[in-house]
Tab-separated table of C-alpha atoms in Angstrom:
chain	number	residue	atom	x	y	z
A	1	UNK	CA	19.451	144.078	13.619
A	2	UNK	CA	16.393	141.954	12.668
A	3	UNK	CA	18.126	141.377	9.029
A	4	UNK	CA	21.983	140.590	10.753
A	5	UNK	CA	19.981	137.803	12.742
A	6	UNK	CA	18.353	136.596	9.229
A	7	UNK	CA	21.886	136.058	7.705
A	8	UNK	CA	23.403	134.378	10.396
A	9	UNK	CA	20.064	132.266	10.619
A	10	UNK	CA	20.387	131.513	7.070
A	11	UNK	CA	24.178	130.534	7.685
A	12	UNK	CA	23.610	128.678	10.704
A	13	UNK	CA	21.090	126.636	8.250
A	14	UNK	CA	23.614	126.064	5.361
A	15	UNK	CA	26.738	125.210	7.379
A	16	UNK	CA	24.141	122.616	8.957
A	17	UNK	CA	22.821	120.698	5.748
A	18	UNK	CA	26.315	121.251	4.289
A	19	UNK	CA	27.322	119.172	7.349
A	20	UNK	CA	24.672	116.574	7.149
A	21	UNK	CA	25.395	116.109	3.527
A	22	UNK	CA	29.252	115.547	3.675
A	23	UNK	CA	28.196	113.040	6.444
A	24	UNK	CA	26.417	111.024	3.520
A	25	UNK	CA	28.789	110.990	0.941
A	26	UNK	CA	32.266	111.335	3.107
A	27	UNK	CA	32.772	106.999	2.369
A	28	UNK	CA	36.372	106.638	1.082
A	29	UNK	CA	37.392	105.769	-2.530
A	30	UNK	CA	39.835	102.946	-0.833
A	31	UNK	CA	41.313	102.278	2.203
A	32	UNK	CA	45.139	102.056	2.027
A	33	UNK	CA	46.256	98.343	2.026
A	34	UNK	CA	48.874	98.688	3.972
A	35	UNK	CA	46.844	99.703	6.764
A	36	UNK	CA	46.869	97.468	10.046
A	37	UNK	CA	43.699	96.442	11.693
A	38	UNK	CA	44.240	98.878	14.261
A	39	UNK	CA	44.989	101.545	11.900
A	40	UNK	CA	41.272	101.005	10.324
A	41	UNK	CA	39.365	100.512	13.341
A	42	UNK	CA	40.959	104.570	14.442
A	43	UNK	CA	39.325	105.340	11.104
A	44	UNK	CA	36.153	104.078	11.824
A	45	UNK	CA	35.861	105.147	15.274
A	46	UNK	CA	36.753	108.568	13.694
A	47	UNK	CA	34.143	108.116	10.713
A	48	UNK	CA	31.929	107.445	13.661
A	49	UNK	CA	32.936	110.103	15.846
A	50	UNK	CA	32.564	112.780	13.376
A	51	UNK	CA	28.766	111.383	11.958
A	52	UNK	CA	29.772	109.597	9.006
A	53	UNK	CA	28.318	106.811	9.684
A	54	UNK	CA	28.645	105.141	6.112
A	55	UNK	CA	32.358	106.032	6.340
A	56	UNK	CA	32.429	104.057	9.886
A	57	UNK	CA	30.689	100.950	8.284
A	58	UNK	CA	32.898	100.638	5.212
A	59	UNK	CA	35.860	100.732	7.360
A	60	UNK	CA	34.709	97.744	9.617
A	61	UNK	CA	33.517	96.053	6.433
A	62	UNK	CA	36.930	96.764	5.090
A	63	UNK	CA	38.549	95.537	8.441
A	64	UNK	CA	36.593	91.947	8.170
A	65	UNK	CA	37.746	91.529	4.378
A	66	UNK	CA	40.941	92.091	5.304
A	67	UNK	CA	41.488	90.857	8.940
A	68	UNK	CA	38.252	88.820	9.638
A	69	UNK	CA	39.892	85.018	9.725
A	70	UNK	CA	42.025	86.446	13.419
A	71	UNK	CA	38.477	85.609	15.611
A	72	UNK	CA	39.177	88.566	17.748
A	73	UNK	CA	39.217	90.506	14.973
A	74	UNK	CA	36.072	89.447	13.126
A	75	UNK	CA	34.145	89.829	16.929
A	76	UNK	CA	35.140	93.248	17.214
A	77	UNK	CA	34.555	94.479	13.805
A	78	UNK	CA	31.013	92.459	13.737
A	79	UNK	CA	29.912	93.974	16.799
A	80	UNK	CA	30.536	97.515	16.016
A	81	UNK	CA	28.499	97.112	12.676
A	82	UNK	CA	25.904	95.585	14.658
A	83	UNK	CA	26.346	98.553	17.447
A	84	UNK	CA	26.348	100.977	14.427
A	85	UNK	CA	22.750	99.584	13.667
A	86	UNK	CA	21.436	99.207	16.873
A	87	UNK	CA	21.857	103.502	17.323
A	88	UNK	CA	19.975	103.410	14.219
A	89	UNK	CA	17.385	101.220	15.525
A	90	UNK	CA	18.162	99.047	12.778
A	91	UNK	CA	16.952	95.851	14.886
A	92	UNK	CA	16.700	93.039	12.190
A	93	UNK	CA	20.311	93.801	11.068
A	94	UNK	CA	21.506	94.030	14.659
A	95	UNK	CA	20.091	91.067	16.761
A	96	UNK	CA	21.414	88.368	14.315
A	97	UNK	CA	25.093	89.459	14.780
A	98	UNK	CA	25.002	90.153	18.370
A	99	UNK	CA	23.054	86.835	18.764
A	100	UNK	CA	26.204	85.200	16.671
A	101	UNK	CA	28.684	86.615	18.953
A	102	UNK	CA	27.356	85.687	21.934
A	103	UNK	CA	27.308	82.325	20.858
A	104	UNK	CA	30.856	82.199	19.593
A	105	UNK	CA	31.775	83.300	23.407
A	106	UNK	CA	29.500	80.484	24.428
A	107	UNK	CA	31.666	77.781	22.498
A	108	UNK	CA	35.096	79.096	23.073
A	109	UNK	CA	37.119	78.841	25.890
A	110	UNK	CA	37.080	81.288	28.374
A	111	UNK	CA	39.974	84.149	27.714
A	112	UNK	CA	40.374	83.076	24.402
A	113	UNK	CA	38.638	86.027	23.174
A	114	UNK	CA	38.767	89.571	24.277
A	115	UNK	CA	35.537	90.084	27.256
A	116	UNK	CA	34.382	92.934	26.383
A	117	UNK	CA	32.586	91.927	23.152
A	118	UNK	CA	30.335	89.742	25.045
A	119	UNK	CA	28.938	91.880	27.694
A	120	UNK	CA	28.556	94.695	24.555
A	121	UNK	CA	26.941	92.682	22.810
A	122	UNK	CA	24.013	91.997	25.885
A	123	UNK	CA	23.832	94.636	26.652
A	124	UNK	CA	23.453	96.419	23.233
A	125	UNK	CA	20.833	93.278	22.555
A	126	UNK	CA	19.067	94.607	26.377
A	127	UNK	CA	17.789	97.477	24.327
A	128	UNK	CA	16.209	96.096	21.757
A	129	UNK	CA	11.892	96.544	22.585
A	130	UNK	CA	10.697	93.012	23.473
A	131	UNK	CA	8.438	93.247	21.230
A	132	UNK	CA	10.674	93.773	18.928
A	133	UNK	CA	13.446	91.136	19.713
A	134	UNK	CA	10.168	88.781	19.719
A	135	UNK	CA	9.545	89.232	16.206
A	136	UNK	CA	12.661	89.238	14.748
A	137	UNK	CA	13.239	85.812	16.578
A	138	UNK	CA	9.846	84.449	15.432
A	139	UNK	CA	10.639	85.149	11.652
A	140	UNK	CA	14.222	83.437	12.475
A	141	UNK	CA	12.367	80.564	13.429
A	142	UNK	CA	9.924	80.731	10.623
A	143	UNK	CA	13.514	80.804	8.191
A	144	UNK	CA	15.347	77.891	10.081
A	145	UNK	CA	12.112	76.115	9.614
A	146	UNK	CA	11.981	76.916	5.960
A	147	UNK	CA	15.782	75.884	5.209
A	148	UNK	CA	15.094	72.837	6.863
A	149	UNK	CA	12.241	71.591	5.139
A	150	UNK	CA	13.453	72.846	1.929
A	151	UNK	CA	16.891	70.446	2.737
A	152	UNK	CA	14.470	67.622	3.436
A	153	UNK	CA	12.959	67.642	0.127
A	154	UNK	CA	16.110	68.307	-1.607
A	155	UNK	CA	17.579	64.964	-0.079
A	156	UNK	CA	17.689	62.233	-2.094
A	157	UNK	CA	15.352	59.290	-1.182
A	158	UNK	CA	17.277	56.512	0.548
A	159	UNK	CA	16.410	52.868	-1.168
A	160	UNK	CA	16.662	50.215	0.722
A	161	UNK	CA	19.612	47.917	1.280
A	162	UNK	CA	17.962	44.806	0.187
A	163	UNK	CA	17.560	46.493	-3.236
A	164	UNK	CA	20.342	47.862	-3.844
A	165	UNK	CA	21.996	44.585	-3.331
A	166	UNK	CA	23.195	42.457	-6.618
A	167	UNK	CA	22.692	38.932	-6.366
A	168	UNK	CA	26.243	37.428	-4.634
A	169	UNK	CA	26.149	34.690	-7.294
A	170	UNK	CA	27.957	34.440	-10.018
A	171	UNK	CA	27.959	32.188	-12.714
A	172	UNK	CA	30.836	31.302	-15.327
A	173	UNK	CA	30.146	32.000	-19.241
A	174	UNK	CA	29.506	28.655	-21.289
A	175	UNK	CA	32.195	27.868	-23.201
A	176	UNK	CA	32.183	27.747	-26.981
A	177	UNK	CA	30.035	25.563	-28.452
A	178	UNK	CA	27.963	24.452	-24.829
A	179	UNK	CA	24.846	25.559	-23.718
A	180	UNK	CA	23.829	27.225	-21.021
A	181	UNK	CA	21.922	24.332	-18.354
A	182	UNK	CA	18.409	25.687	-17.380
């Protein structure tokens, strides 16, 4: 009895890591490209739904190549990598894309994008650990600050007008055989 339980242990274990490594390398050689965007979202949802997670991601990375100019689109297929990353607890990758779609629903009109995206994204951004969110914003801060100094210097210095100016006078060459007046 003892030795029965041992096998099925043992094949409990192997059907397990076989599992967890198809999960890793289950990312598909291409995606068909006559696919429409709804087509590949099912796919990732299913990639998602079944724990390849990789699989999931290339499919909303594939969706955004392909489909990412219609806004709606590019929302939807941002926000589920960035949802994708926040069940990771992959914070730094998350909070800049939910932060972006917020804002893009803060500068549209109102129903011209789908609602849903925006409440996701707060709440998905709700459970990131303060001190966590705190960080990530500080070292955004930090790089803004960086870019913009590094602009500053890069800008040409402005001479001033009175410089730059040519003399408004103009005087006609001598003619042959006259000198100049001084």
């Amino acid at each position: 009895m003892k030795r029965l339980q041992l096998f099925a242990n043992i094949a409990i274990c192997t059907a397990a890591l076989a599992g967890l490594f198809s999960a890793c390398s289950s990312i598909p050689e291409s995606v068909p490209t006559d696919l429409t965007d709804r087509e590949i979202v099912q796919r990732a949802q299913t990639a998602y739904d079944t724990g390849h997670i990789k699989a999931a991601q290339y499919y909303y990375d594939v969706l955004l190549k392909r489909y990412g100019m219609n806004t709606a689109i590019y929302i939807e297929g941002r926000y589920e990598l960035a949802h994708i990353a926040i069940k990771k607890k992959k914070y730094e990758q998350a909070v800049p894309i939910l932060q972006e779609i917020i804002e893009l629903y803060a500068a549209s009109a109102p129903g011209s994008l789908p609602g849903e995206y925006r409440k996701l994204a707060e709440l998905d951004l709700a459970k990131v650990p303060a001190e966590k969110l705190s960080s990530i914003k500080k070292r955004q801060e930090q790089r803004r600050a960086a870019i913009e100094a590094e602009e500053i210097l890069e800008e040409p210095e402005e001479e001033s007008e009175e410089i730059l100016e040519e003399p408004e006078e103009e005087s006609e060459p001598p003619e042959d055989g006259q000198e100049e007046e001084s």
